[in-house]
Structure formats: structure tokens, C-alpha cells
mmCIF file of C-alpha atoms and ligand atoms in Angstrom:
data_model
loop_
_atom_site.group_PDB
_atom_site.id
_atom_site.type_symbol
_atom_site.label_atom_id
_atom_site.label_comp_id
_atom_site.label_asym_id
_atom_site.label_seq_id
_atom_site.Cartn_x
_atom_site.Cartn_y
_atom_site.Cartn_z
ATOM 1 C CA UNK A 11 -17.069 18.782 -4.117
ATOM 2 C CA UNK A 12 -15.964 16.128 -1.683
ATOM 3 C CA UNK A 13 -17.992 15.560 1.513
ATOM 4 C CA UNK A 14 -15.853 14.650 4.638
ATOM 5 C CA UNK A 15 -17.257 12.770 7.568
ATOM 6 C CA UNK A 16 -15.510 11.699 10.742
ATOM 7 C CA UNK A 17 -16.537 8.475 12.436
ATOM 8 C CA UNK A 18 -15.520 6.497 15.534
ATOM 9 C CA UNK A 19 -12.951 4.047 14.261
ATOM 10 C CA UNK A 20 -13.915 1.112 16.445
ATOM 11 C CA UNK A 21 -17.690 1.727 16.693
ATOM 12 C CA UNK A 22 -18.568 3.682 13.577
ATOM 13 C CA UNK A 23 -21.975 5.409 13.651
ATOM 14 C CA UNK A 24 -24.512 3.766 11.330
ATOM 15 C CA UNK A 25 -25.544 6.982 9.685
ATOM 16 C CA UNK A 26 -22.290 7.743 7.863
ATOM 17 C CA UNK A 27 -21.898 4.062 6.884
ATOM 18 C CA UNK A 28 -25.400 4.055 5.385
ATOM 19 C CA UNK A 29 -24.630 7.257 3.479
ATOM 20 C CA UNK A 30 -21.353 5.829 2.183
ATOM 21 C CA UNK A 31 -23.168 2.574 1.201
ATOM 22 C CA UNK A 32 -25.787 4.507 -0.790
ATOM 23 C CA UNK A 33 -23.082 6.583 -2.546
ATOM 24 C CA UNK A 34 -21.401 3.324 -3.613
ATOM 25 C CA UNK A 35 -24.699 1.725 -4.753
ATOM 26 C CA UNK A 36 -25.462 4.667 -7.019
ATOM 27 C CA UNK A 37 -21.985 4.506 -8.694
ATOM 28 C CA UNK A 38 -20.012 7.020 -6.570
ATOM 29 C CA UNK A 39 -16.558 6.974 -5.070
ATOM 30 C CA UNK A 40 -15.923 6.712 -1.295
ATOM 31 C CA UNK A 41 -12.559 6.782 0.453
ATOM 32 C CA UNK A 42 -12.471 4.773 3.743
ATOM 33 C CA UNK A 43 -10.004 3.517 6.236
ATOM 34 C CA UNK A 44 -8.776 -0.055 6.363
ATOM 35 C CA UNK A 45 -6.246 -1.605 8.716
ATOM 36 C CA UNK A 46 -3.506 -1.232 6.056
ATOM 37 C CA UNK A 47 -3.993 2.125 4.221
ATOM 38 C CA UNK A 48 -7.005 4.170 3.084
ATOM 39 C CA UNK A 49 -8.870 2.736 0.087
ATOM 40 C CA UNK A 50 -10.845 4.452 -2.667
ATOM 41 C CA UNK A 51 -14.053 2.312 -3.175
ATOM 42 C CA UNK A 52 -16.508 1.808 -5.918
ATOM 43 C CA UNK A 53 -19.152 -0.803 -6.529
ATOM 44 C CA UNK A 54 -17.070 -3.764 -7.878
ATOM 45 C CA UNK A 55 -20.025 -4.997 -9.963
ATOM 46 C CA UNK A 56 -20.408 -1.701 -11.813
ATOM 47 C CA UNK A 57 -17.826 -1.237 -14.548
ATOM 48 C CA UNK A 58 -18.660 2.475 -14.956
ATOM 49 C CA UNK A 59 -18.251 3.262 -11.244
ATOM 50 C CA UNK A 60 -14.943 1.346 -11.305
ATOM 51 C CA UNK A 61 -13.733 3.291 -14.299
ATOM 52 C CA UNK A 62 -14.195 6.449 -12.126
ATOM 53 C CA UNK A 63 -11.497 5.182 -9.730
ATOM 54 C CA UNK A 64 -8.947 5.128 -12.460
ATOM 55 C CA UNK A 65 -9.906 8.637 -13.546
ATOM 56 C CA UNK A 66 -9.804 10.094 -10.033
ATOM 57 C CA UNK A 67 -6.382 8.583 -9.282
ATOM 58 C CA UNK A 68 -4.828 8.944 -12.723
ATOM 59 C CA UNK A 69 -4.216 5.205 -12.487
ATOM 60 C CA UNK A 70 -2.859 3.289 -15.592
ATOM 61 C CA UNK A 71 -5.737 1.297 -17.057
ATOM 62 C CA UNK A 72 -3.861 -2.032 -17.081
ATOM 63 C CA UNK A 73 -3.413 -2.109 -13.284
ATOM 64 C CA UNK A 74 -6.181 -4.238 -11.763
ATOM 65 C CA UNK A 75 -7.974 -3.565 -8.424
ATOM 66 C CA UNK A 76 -8.572 -5.607 -5.262
ATOM 67 C CA UNK A 77 -12.197 -6.507 -4.507
ATOM 68 C CA UNK A 78 -12.987 -5.980 -0.801
ATOM 69 C CA UNK A 79 -15.614 -8.221 0.887
ATOM 70 C CA UNK A 80 -17.100 -8.191 4.418
ATOM 71 C CA UNK A 81 -17.260 -11.982 4.710
ATOM 72 C CA UNK A 82 -15.910 -15.154 3.131
ATOM 73 C CA UNK A 83 -19.375 -16.128 1.810
ATOM 74 C CA UNK A 84 -19.004 -13.272 -0.764
ATOM 75 C CA UNK A 85 -15.956 -14.802 -2.374
ATOM 76 C CA UNK A 86 -17.572 -17.747 -4.144
ATOM 77 C CA UNK A 87 -19.699 -15.307 -6.218
ATOM 78 C CA UNK A 88 -16.555 -13.532 -7.482
ATOM 79 C CA UNK A 89 -14.309 -16.444 -8.420
ATOM 80 C CA UNK A 90 -14.459 -19.658 -10.467
ATOM 81 C CA UNK A 91 -13.252 -21.877 -7.737
ATOM 82 C CA UNK A 92 -11.910 -21.567 -4.145
ATOM 83 C CA UNK A 93 -8.779 -23.676 -3.869
ATOM 84 C CA UNK A 94 -7.555 -25.479 -0.795
ATOM 85 C CA UNK A 95 -4.720 -23.017 -0.321
ATOM 86 C CA UNK A 96 -7.333 -20.201 -0.454
ATOM 87 C CA UNK A 97 -9.422 -21.868 2.262
ATOM 88 C CA UNK A 98 -6.343 -22.303 4.413
ATOM 89 C CA UNK A 99 -5.220 -18.670 3.942
ATOM 90 C CA UNK A 100 -8.691 -17.239 4.596
ATOM 91 C CA UNK A 101 -8.959 -19.315 7.780
ATOM 92 C CA UNK A 102 -5.627 -18.073 9.017
ATOM 93 C CA UNK A 103 -5.502 -14.423 8.039
ATOM 94 C CA UNK A 104 -8.985 -13.033 7.289
ATOM 95 C CA UNK A 105 -10.087 -10.518 8.146
ATOM 96 C CA UNK A 106 -6.602 -9.089 7.659
ATOM 97 C CA UNK A 107 -3.931 -7.634 5.368
ATOM 98 C CA UNK A 108 -3.887 -10.560 2.884
ATOM 99 C CA UNK A 109 -5.127 -10.447 -0.695
ATOM 100 C CA UNK A 110 -5.551 -13.657 -2.594
ATOM 101 C CA UNK A 111 -5.705 -14.047 -6.366
ATOM 102 C CA UNK A 112 -7.998 -16.666 -7.883
ATOM 103 C CA UNK A 113 -9.548 -17.296 -11.341
ATOM 104 C CA UNK A 114 -12.194 -14.712 -11.944
ATOM 105 C CA UNK A 115 -15.855 -15.441 -12.052
ATOM 106 C CA UNK A 116 -18.290 -14.020 -14.699
ATOM 107 C CA UNK A 117 -19.901 -11.301 -12.687
ATOM 108 C CA UNK A 118 -16.706 -9.234 -12.229
ATOM 109 C CA UNK A 119 -16.392 -6.527 -14.874
ATOM 110 C CA UNK A 120 -13.153 -6.195 -16.893
ATOM 111 C CA UNK A 121 -12.520 -2.758 -15.457
ATOM 112 C CA UNK A 122 -11.713 -4.463 -12.074
ATOM 113 C CA UNK A 123 -9.309 -7.077 -13.425
ATOM 114 C CA UNK A 124 -7.912 -5.034 -16.241
ATOM 115 C CA UNK A 125 -9.026 -7.829 -18.503
ATOM 116 C CA UNK A 126 -6.975 -10.546 -16.727
ATOM 117 C CA UNK A 127 -8.624 -13.948 -16.041
ATOM 118 C CA UNK A 128 -7.873 -13.588 -12.356
ATOM 119 C CA UNK A 129 -9.206 -11.491 -9.591
ATOM 120 C CA UNK A 130 -7.728 -10.192 -6.295
ATOM 121 C CA UNK A 131 -9.958 -10.460 -3.112
ATOM 122 C CA UNK A 132 -9.511 -9.402 0.437
ATOM 123 C CA UNK A 133 -11.525 -8.984 3.584
ATOM 124 C CA UNK A 134 -10.077 -5.984 5.567
ATOM 125 C CA UNK A 135 -9.806 -6.000 9.376
ATOM 126 C CA UNK A 136 -11.422 -2.617 10.075
ATOM 127 C CA UNK A 137 -14.885 -1.893 11.574
ATOM 128 C CA UNK A 138 -15.370 1.087 9.223
ATOM 129 C CA UNK A 139 -14.358 -0.806 6.061
ATOM 130 C CA UNK A 140 -16.431 -3.822 7.006
ATOM 131 C CA UNK A 141 -19.412 -1.709 8.027
ATOM 132 C CA UNK A 142 -19.291 0.256 4.768
ATOM 133 C CA UNK A 143 -19.090 -2.822 2.559
ATOM 134 C CA UNK A 144 -22.048 -4.358 4.500
ATOM 135 C CA UNK A 145 -24.058 -1.134 4.195
ATOM 136 C CA UNK A 146 -23.275 -0.994 0.447
ATOM 137 C CA UNK A 147 -24.554 -4.556 0.036
ATOM 138 C CA UNK A 148 -22.100 -5.126 -2.825
ATOM 139 C CA UNK A 149 -18.363 -6.021 -3.020
ATOM 140 C CA UNK A 150 -16.172 -2.940 -3.152
ATOM 141 C CA UNK A 151 -13.282 -2.515 -5.561
ATOM 142 C CA UNK A 152 -10.689 -0.334 -3.968
ATOM 143 C CA UNK A 153 -7.055 0.644 -4.688
ATOM 144 C CA UNK A 154 -5.164 2.766 -2.181
ATOM 145 C CA UNK A 155 -6.766 6.245 -2.050
ATOM 146 C CA UNK A 156 -3.737 8.236 -3.334
ATOM 147 C CA UNK A 157 -2.938 9.934 -6.596
ATOM 148 C CA UNK A 158 -1.226 7.322 -8.697
ATOM 149 C CA UNK A 159 2.500 7.265 -8.029
ATOM 150 C CA UNK A 160 2.333 9.084 -4.639
ATOM 151 C CA UNK A 161 2.842 7.395 -1.250
ATOM 152 C CA UNK A 162 -0.330 5.552 -0.158
ATOM 153 C CA UNK A 163 -2.495 7.432 2.341
ATOM 154 C CA UNK A 164 -2.466 6.415 5.946
ATOM 155 C CA UNK A 165 -4.716 9.214 7.144
ATOM 156 C CA UNK A 166 -7.877 10.863 5.731
ATOM 157 C CA UNK A 167 -5.932 14.085 5.485
ATOM 158 C CA UNK A 168 -3.585 12.493 2.962
ATOM 159 C CA UNK A 169 -6.646 11.441 0.919
ATOM 160 C CA UNK A 170 -8.054 14.930 1.041
ATOM 161 C CA UNK A 171 -4.720 16.269 -0.183
ATOM 162 C CA UNK A 172 -4.508 14.011 -3.127
ATOM 163 C CA UNK A 173 -8.152 13.493 -4.150
ATOM 164 C CA UNK A 174 -10.149 16.420 -2.608
ATOM 165 C CA UNK A 175 -12.702 17.593 -5.276
ATOM 166 C CA UNK A 176 -12.373 14.449 -7.327
ATOM 167 C CA UNK A 177 -14.363 11.930 -5.236
ATOM 168 C CA UNK A 178 -17.769 11.979 -3.561
ATOM 169 C CA UNK A 179 -17.028 11.222 0.066
ATOM 170 C CA UNK A 180 -14.097 10.724 2.511
ATOM 171 C CA UNK A 181 -14.831 8.762 5.738
ATOM 172 C CA UNK A 182 -12.204 9.673 8.347
ATOM 173 C CA UNK A 183 -11.710 6.848 10.819
ATOM 174 C CA UNK A 184 -8.364 7.887 12.184
ATOM 175 C CA UNK A 185 -4.945 6.680 11.042
ATOM 176 C CA UNK A 186 -4.530 3.287 9.384
ATOM 177 C CA UNK A 187 -2.714 0.854 11.674
ATOM 178 C CA UNK A 188 -0.376 -1.373 9.655
ATOM 179 C CA UNK A 189 0.729 1.365 7.381
ATOM 180 C CA UNK A 190 1.746 -0.689 4.350
ATOM 181 C CA UNK A 191 -0.602 -2.391 1.987
ATOM 182 C CA UNK A 192 -1.779 -6.028 2.073
ATOM 183 C CA UNK A 193 0.299 -8.934 1.036
ATOM 184 C CA UNK A 194 -0.799 -10.149 -2.451
ATOM 185 C CA UNK A 195 -0.550 -13.911 -3.006
ATOM 186 C CA UNK A 196 -1.276 -15.416 -6.421
ATOM 187 C CA UNK A 197 -2.996 -18.749 -5.999
ATOM 188 C CA UNK A 198 -3.369 -19.457 -9.714
ATOM 189 C CA UNK A 199 0.357 -20.086 -10.102
ATOM 190 C CA UNK A 200 1.651 -23.793 -9.792
ATOM 191 C CA UNK A 201 2.587 -22.865 -6.154
ATOM 192 C CA UNK A 202 1.516 -19.913 -4.081
ATOM 193 C CA UNK A 203 3.450 -16.854 -5.135
ATOM 194 C CA UNK A 204 3.882 -13.632 -3.227
ATOM 195 C CA UNK A 205 3.438 -10.840 -5.786
ATOM 196 C CA UNK A 206 3.673 -8.012 -3.171
ATOM 197 C CA UNK A 207 4.914 -8.352 0.412
ATOM 198 C CA UNK A 208 2.747 -6.589 2.984
ATOM 199 C CA UNK A 209 1.013 -6.772 6.275
ATOM 200 C CA UNK A 210 1.029 -10.584 6.484
ATOM 201 C CA UNK A 211 4.672 -11.611 6.525
ATOM 202 C CA UNK A 212 6.385 -14.362 4.585
ATOM 203 C CA UNK A 213 7.138 -16.028 7.942
ATOM 204 C CA UNK A 214 3.298 -15.993 8.683
ATOM 205 C CA UNK A 215 2.494 -17.463 5.350
ATOM 206 C CA UNK A 216 5.088 -20.256 5.665
ATOM 207 C CA UNK A 217 3.384 -21.508 8.802
ATOM 208 C CA UNK A 218 0.204 -22.189 6.811
ATOM 209 C CA UNK A 219 1.342 -23.067 3.299
ATOM 210 C CA UNK A 220 3.492 -26.055 2.432
ATOM 211 C CA UNK A 221 5.504 -23.952 0.020
ATOM 212 C CA UNK A 222 5.423 -20.343 -0.859
ATOM 213 C CA UNK A 223 7.673 -18.413 -3.178
ATOM 214 C CA UNK A 224 8.337 -14.697 -3.591
ATOM 215 C CA UNK A 225 8.232 -13.145 -7.044
ATOM 216 C CA UNK A 226 11.787 -11.781 -7.569
ATOM 217 C CA UNK A 227 10.454 -8.485 -8.738
ATOM 218 C CA UNK A 228 8.545 -8.120 -5.431
ATOM 219 C CA UNK A 229 11.740 -8.691 -3.406
ATOM 220 C CA UNK A 230 13.893 -6.269 -5.288
ATOM 221 C CA UNK A 231 11.214 -3.731 -5.931
ATOM 222 C CA UNK A 232 12.666 -3.453 -9.428
ATOM 223 C CA UNK A 233 10.711 -3.564 -12.577
ATOM 224 C CA UNK A 234 12.159 -6.901 -13.472
ATOM 225 C CA UNK A 235 13.185 -8.101 -16.954
ATOM 226 C CA UNK A 236 10.139 -10.062 -17.809
ATOM 227 C CA UNK A 237 6.556 -8.997 -17.721
ATOM 228 C CA UNK A 238 5.566 -8.613 -14.011
ATOM 229 C CA UNK A 239 2.812 -10.874 -12.871
ATOM 230 C CA UNK A 240 1.274 -8.172 -10.727
ATOM 231 C CA UNK A 241 0.843 -5.314 -13.196
ATOM 232 C CA UNK A 242 0.985 -2.781 -10.347
ATOM 233 C CA UNK A 243 4.570 -3.673 -9.620
ATOM 234 C CA UNK A 244 5.992 -2.208 -12.804
ATOM 235 C CA UNK A 245 5.102 1.417 -12.090
ATOM 236 C CA UNK A 246 6.965 3.962 -10.101
ATOM 237 C CA UNK A 247 5.257 4.092 -6.744
ATOM 238 C CA UNK A 248 5.263 5.499 -3.216
ATOM 239 C CA UNK A 249 7.529 8.296 -4.418
ATOM 240 C CA UNK A 250 7.944 11.614 -2.719
ATOM 241 C CA UNK A 251 8.721 14.572 -5.109
ATOM 242 C CA UNK A 252 12.443 14.753 -4.451
ATOM 243 C CA UNK A 253 14.638 11.948 -5.683
ATOM 244 C CA UNK A 254 15.242 9.319 -2.960
ATOM 245 C CA UNK A 255 18.454 7.406 -2.579
ATOM 246 C CA UNK A 256 18.224 4.211 -0.570
ATOM 247 C CA UNK A 257 21.396 3.241 1.295
ATOM 248 C CA UNK A 258 21.607 -0.424 2.321
ATOM 249 C CA UNK A 259 24.100 -2.234 4.395
ATOM 250 C CA UNK A 260 25.434 -2.545 7.922
ATOM 251 C CA UNK A 261 24.029 0.257 10.155
ATOM 252 C CA UNK A 262 27.290 2.104 10.838
ATOM 253 C CA UNK A 263 28.557 1.924 7.273
ATOM 254 C CA UNK A 264 25.173 3.261 6.057
ATOM 255 C CA UNK A 265 25.399 6.115 8.483
ATOM 256 C CA UNK A 266 28.853 6.993 7.306
ATOM 257 C CA UNK A 267 27.737 6.960 3.702
ATOM 258 C CA UNK A 268 24.719 9.189 4.427
ATOM 259 C CA UNK A 269 27.004 11.702 6.189
ATOM 260 C CA UNK A 270 29.299 11.767 3.171
ATOM 261 C CA UNK A 271 26.565 12.143 0.658
ATOM 262 C CA UNK A 272 24.826 14.807 2.741
ATOM 263 C CA UNK A 273 28.007 16.849 2.850
ATOM 264 C CA UNK A 274 28.461 16.651 -0.959
ATOM 265 C CA UNK A 275 24.800 17.790 -1.591
ATOM 266 C CA UNK A 276 25.029 20.558 0.870
ATOM 267 C CA UNK A 277 28.129 21.834 -0.726
ATOM 268 C CA UNK A 278 26.089 22.112 -3.946
ATOM 269 C CA UNK A 279 23.578 24.159 -2.055
ATOM 270 C CA UNK A 280 20.919 21.449 -1.989
ATOM 271 C CA UNK A 281 18.520 20.821 0.859
ATOM 272 C CA UNK A 282 18.978 17.390 2.186
ATOM 273 C CA UNK A 283 16.315 15.146 3.863
ATOM 274 C CA UNK A 284 17.323 12.032 5.747
ATOM 275 C CA UNK A 285 14.929 9.206 6.474
ATOM 276 C CA UNK A 286 16.142 7.482 9.625
ATOM 277 C CA UNK A 287 14.912 5.599 12.691
ATOM 278 C CA UNK A 288 15.280 5.691 16.478
ATOM 279 C CA UNK A 289 17.069 8.974 17.071
ATOM 280 C CA UNK A 290 17.424 12.243 15.277
ATOM 281 C CA UNK A 291 20.731 13.116 16.981
ATOM 282 C CA UNK A 292 22.678 10.759 14.614
ATOM 283 C CA UNK A 293 21.886 12.869 11.514
ATOM 284 C CA UNK A 294 21.054 16.281 12.707
ATOM 285 C CA UNK A 295 24.237 17.629 11.068
ATOM 286 C CA UNK A 296 23.344 15.993 7.759
ATOM 287 C CA UNK A 297 20.046 17.700 6.978
ATOM 288 C CA UNK A 298 16.306 17.698 7.784
ATOM 289 C CA UNK A 299 15.712 14.368 9.538
ATOM 290 C CA UNK A 300 12.453 12.522 9.548
ATOM 291 C CA UNK A 301 12.220 9.561 11.894
ATOM 292 C CA UNK A 302 9.945 6.640 10.966
ATOM 293 C CA UNK A 303 9.699 4.189 13.862
ATOM 294 C CA UNK A 304 12.409 2.051 15.423
ATOM 295 C CA UNK A 305 14.941 0.014 13.487
ATOM 296 C CA UNK A 306 14.476 -3.077 15.728
ATOM 297 C CA UNK A 307 10.713 -2.892 15.422
ATOM 298 C CA UNK A 308 9.882 -2.979 11.751
ATOM 299 C CA UNK A 309 6.094 -2.738 12.437
ATOM 300 C CA UNK A 310 6.714 0.748 13.801
ATOM 301 C CA UNK A 311 8.566 1.678 10.592
ATOM 302 C CA UNK A 312 5.776 0.384 8.428
ATOM 303 C CA UNK A 313 3.184 2.348 10.360
ATOM 304 C CA UNK A 314 5.159 5.597 10.005
ATOM 305 C CA UNK A 315 6.728 5.143 6.474
ATOM 306 C CA UNK A 316 4.237 6.809 4.113
ATOM 307 C CA UNK A 317 3.524 9.841 6.353
ATOM 308 C CA UNK A 318 7.315 10.265 6.610
ATOM 309 C CA UNK A 319 7.679 10.258 2.799
ATOM 310 C CA UNK A 320 4.853 12.812 2.523
ATOM 311 C CA UNK A 321 6.641 15.004 5.170
ATOM 312 C CA UNK A 322 9.635 15.471 2.805
ATOM 313 C CA UNK A 323 7.260 17.025 0.239
ATOM 314 C CA UNK A 324 6.134 19.531 2.867
ATOM 315 C CA UNK A 325 9.739 20.327 3.799
ATOM 316 C CA UNK A 326 10.596 20.890 0.198
ATOM 317 C CA UNK A 327 13.990 19.115 0.317
ATOM 318 C CA UNK A 328 15.927 18.579 -2.916
ATOM 319 C CA UNK A 329 17.147 15.114 -2.226
ATOM 320 C CA UNK A 330 16.303 12.372 0.238
ATOM 321 C CA UNK A 331 18.804 9.952 1.761
ATOM 322 C CA UNK A 332 17.013 6.902 3.236
ATOM 323 C CA UNK A 333 18.492 4.278 5.561
ATOM 324 C CA UNK A 334 17.686 0.665 4.623
ATOM 325 C CA UNK A 335 16.299 -1.908 7.010
ATOM 326 C CA UNK A 336 16.656 -5.710 7.448
ATOM 327 C CA UNK A 337 14.085 -7.705 5.587
ATOM 328 C CA UNK A 338 12.796 -9.607 8.500
ATOM 329 C CA UNK A 339 9.017 -9.796 9.117
ATOM 330 C CA UNK A 340 7.214 -6.750 7.778
ATOM 331 C CA UNK A 341 10.758 -5.311 7.055
ATOM 332 C CA UNK A 342 10.501 -7.051 3.686
ATOM 333 C CA UNK A 343 7.426 -4.976 2.726
ATOM 334 C CA UNK A 344 9.086 -1.788 4.000
ATOM 335 C CA UNK A 345 12.200 -2.452 1.912
ATOM 336 C CA UNK A 346 10.062 -3.259 -1.148
ATOM 337 C CA UNK A 347 8.313 0.121 -0.873
ATOM 338 C CA UNK A 348 11.577 1.974 -0.232
ATOM 339 C CA UNK A 349 13.215 0.391 -3.256
ATOM 340 C CA UNK A 350 10.281 1.284 -5.421
ATOM 341 C CA UNK A 351 10.287 4.868 -4.140
ATOM 342 C CA UNK A 352 13.982 4.936 -4.944
ATOM 343 C CA UNK A 353 13.238 3.865 -8.490
ATOM 344 C CA UNK A 354 16.630 2.109 -8.845
ATOM 345 C CA UNK A 355 18.722 4.655 -6.882
ATOM 346 C CA UNK A 356 20.016 2.132 -4.433
ATOM 347 C CA UNK A 357 23.519 2.308 -2.948
ATOM 348 C CA UNK A 358 24.905 -0.808 -1.254
ATOM 349 C CA UNK A 359 27.788 -0.188 1.249
HETATM 350 O O1 LIG B 4 -3.939 -3.024 1.639
HETATM 351 C C1 LIG B 4 -4.337 -2.948 0.447
HETATM 352 O O2 LIG B 4 -4.272 -3.878 -0.338
HETATM 353 C C2 LIG B 4 -4.958 -1.610 -0.010
HETATM 354 C C3 LIG B 4 -6.271 -1.409 0.783
HETATM 355 C C4 LIG B 4 -7.061 -0.262 0.270
HETATM 356 O O3 LIG B 4 -6.984 -2.633 0.755
HETATM 357 N N1 LIG B 4 -5.225 -1.661 -1.431
HETATM 358 C C5 LIG B 4 -4.252 -1.594 -2.294
HETATM 359 O O4 LIG B 4 -4.650 -1.565 -3.647
HETATM 360 O O5 LIG B 4 -3.077 -1.535 -2.056
HETATM 361 P P1 LIG B 4 -3.784 -1.158 -4.871
HETATM 362 O O6 LIG B 4 -4.620 -1.005 -6.031
HETATM 363 O O7 LIG B 4 -2.930 0.041 -4.479
HETATM 364 O O8 LIG B 4 -2.818 -2.371 -5.039
HETATM 365 C C6 LIG B 4 -3.284 -3.613 -5.603
HETATM 366 C C7 LIG B 4 -2.203 -4.403 -6.137
HETATM 367 C C8 LIG B 4 -1.566 -3.963 -7.374
HETATM 368 O O9 LIG B 4 -0.141 -4.137 -7.337
HETATM 369 C C9 LIG B 4 -2.232 -4.753 -8.498
HETATM 370 O O10 LIG B 4 -1.418 -4.801 -9.624
HETATM 371 C C10 LIG B 4 -2.389 -6.100 -7.753
HETATM 372 O O11 LIG B 4 -2.709 -5.755 -6.450
HETATM 373 N N2 LIG B 4 -3.447 -6.897 -8.368
HETATM 374 C C11 LIG B 4 -4.783 -6.658 -8.342
HETATM 375 N N3 LIG B 4 -5.454 -7.617 -9.077
HETATM 376 C C12 LIG B 4 -4.482 -8.458 -9.557
HETATM 377 C C13 LIG B 4 -4.569 -9.639 -10.326
HETATM 378 N N4 LIG B 4 -5.736 -10.097 -10.774
HETATM 379 N N5 LIG B 4 -3.400 -10.212 -10.649
HETATM 380 C C14 LIG B 4 -2.244 -9.751 -10.130
HETATM 381 N N6 LIG B 4 -2.104 -8.656 -9.404
HETATM 382 C C15 LIG B 4 -3.252 -8.015 -9.116
HETATM 383 MG MG1 LIG B 5 -1.639 1.572 -4.509
#
């Protein structure tokens, strides 16, 4: 069975952190809050413990994990070499929602990297995550704490719903703040390459790096034609149970298209869900509306997105019509997740 402990998010009590640390040290699995989403942690230096993460989540074996550290000094033991770009990015964005990929050192087991010669590392900006990693005394490998393919968890409740009974401990430290996962930047490519847009925006990165490119597959959210550099990007992800259609374009044209489609589906007797922003009134005639933040403040959409996608499962709608967003700032990460949730069902108007 899974133990559930609630802690103070900003000043976590030492007892629960010690308990979590000892579970990790003896090879167990602990879910914990970070500033992005909840993570499912195991001792990153223990291949068997890490294998347990894949089993609990039903995660494909070839999708590598991010190693979480509580300080920069822990990075040198995990990688071959810390590059200049890595130094600059850690200075600017750690602790925070940025994951860097470097050549892997010898101590990291193949279960973490899925056999790649690189490793992903990040220092989260959350007192509970940092306290837990320090208490464990080892680096912590952690993917998002959802069942593979489901929307990432932004509350401990989401974790319990997905993984209750399959892991040792859930530490509830309140809702995650950013709401989408960290930005993943590959520093082993000839120039820094964003494999997954996330909490640190492209605009933020451009202020620190001379040049930075975005993997085309990361922008479109598509599977791409060639082998994706970030293995995780090739799987269906973030998906609610009902098929999700993403409608992109100018706001008014998108609204008109959603109303049309909703009418057609309702005529077929299907329950329609609409993912929108700002104001329910606009779509209340179309179906069950879930609002996720404000269109002009993409951070608010990021924070609300995954809980909104999970709401549609509870409502048991048959089809979801989701309004697109502009790709500015964290809007790029939101659109990447929505396109992946749509799995190619994208309508441009
Ligand atoms: O915000 C986050 O990053 C959260 C919290 C818990 O820290 N974690 C997270 O982990 O989102 P996960 O496993 O859901 O996503 C990790 C992503 C995957 O797309 C994976 O393929 C990629 O990082 N990744 C990990 N190691 C990699 C590597 N060596 N090379 C390329 N991509 C890698
Ligand atoms: Mg994930």
C-alpha cells in the first residue's frame, strides 16, 4: 500500500523528508512535488530501484529519466564534463524548470539513460524536492508521477489516482506552480537544442545563450519523420481518455469552428467538452466547458492545463474541442503539450 503524508510546501517538516529519504535509500519509490509537476523518484545510482519506476508507470523502457540534484556540486559526479553553456545555464536558471543534457559519467546506471551516452540533469526549485534529495543523500531519478500516457500530475491527488498502491510514499506539498514540465536542452549537440519546451522559455534561453535552436519535433508536438532526439517525444502523451481536437488560428475563427463542430457532434448524440480560457459564457451552448487560465497570460494556462485535461475524464465527455494559444513565452510549451494530447488531430482555421 501507498503511504500518504502532507507537508508544509514552503517549510517542510524534517520528519517526512527523512522518511522519504530513507525509502529512497533502500530502493523504494517516492512521489514528491516540484515547481513544475509531481515527480516519481528513485535512487538514481540504483538500477533496480530505477527499474521500479518504469514498472509503476508502465513507461516504455527506451525513455530515459531526468536525474534531480539538490545542488550544482552534485552534477560533476554524474557527467563526463560540464561545458561552458552548461555553466551559463545553471547560473541563470537553477534551481528552476530547466533540464540540461550532457555526456553521461560512469556511475549512472543504464536504466536511467535507457542506454544512451547522455544524461539529463536538473535542480528543481521547490523546498520539498530539495529537502527530499538532501535527506536521501543521493541523486534522484524522477519522471513525472503519472501513469505513462496520462496528463502529468500537478497535485498529489492526481498521483494517488494514477499510482496509488503501486508506489511506497506520496508526499503532498500542495499544487505544483508552473504546471508544465521543465525545458529540456541538449548540450551535446553542435549548438544548444531545445528538445522539449517548458517552464524556462525560449526567450529566457536566448538571453543567456549565443544561439539556441528548437528541435522541430518539439515545436510541432508531432512524432517527426526521423528518430526523435528525445525518446520521450515520440509517445502519445498528456492525453485525456476522449479524443481531443486542437483548433488553431485567430480567436474568433477558432470560436466559430468550435461552435460548428460542437453542433455536429451533439447532433450525433455525443457529449462535447470544450477547453477554453477567460470566460465560460462564450461556449456554454457548445458543451461542457473547462476553463484553463487566461488567454493573454499563458502562465495561467500552463498552471491549469493538466488538471483541466483530467477534468474531462471525470465529466466523461466523448470528444474534446480545445482552443489553441499563441506560442509566446510559456505558450510554446502549452501548445506542444496540446498538440501531443491531440495526437495529430489538429484543425487550422
Ligand atoms: O519538470 C520535469 O522535468 C518533471 C519533474 C518531475 O522534474 N520531470 C519530467 O520527467 O517531466 P519525464 O520523464 O516525464 O520527462 C523527461 C523527458 C523525456 O521526454 C525524456 O525523453 C527526456 O526528458 N530525456 C531524459 N533523458 C534524456 C537524454 N539523455 N537525452 C534526451 N532526452 C532525454
Ligand atoms: Mg512525463
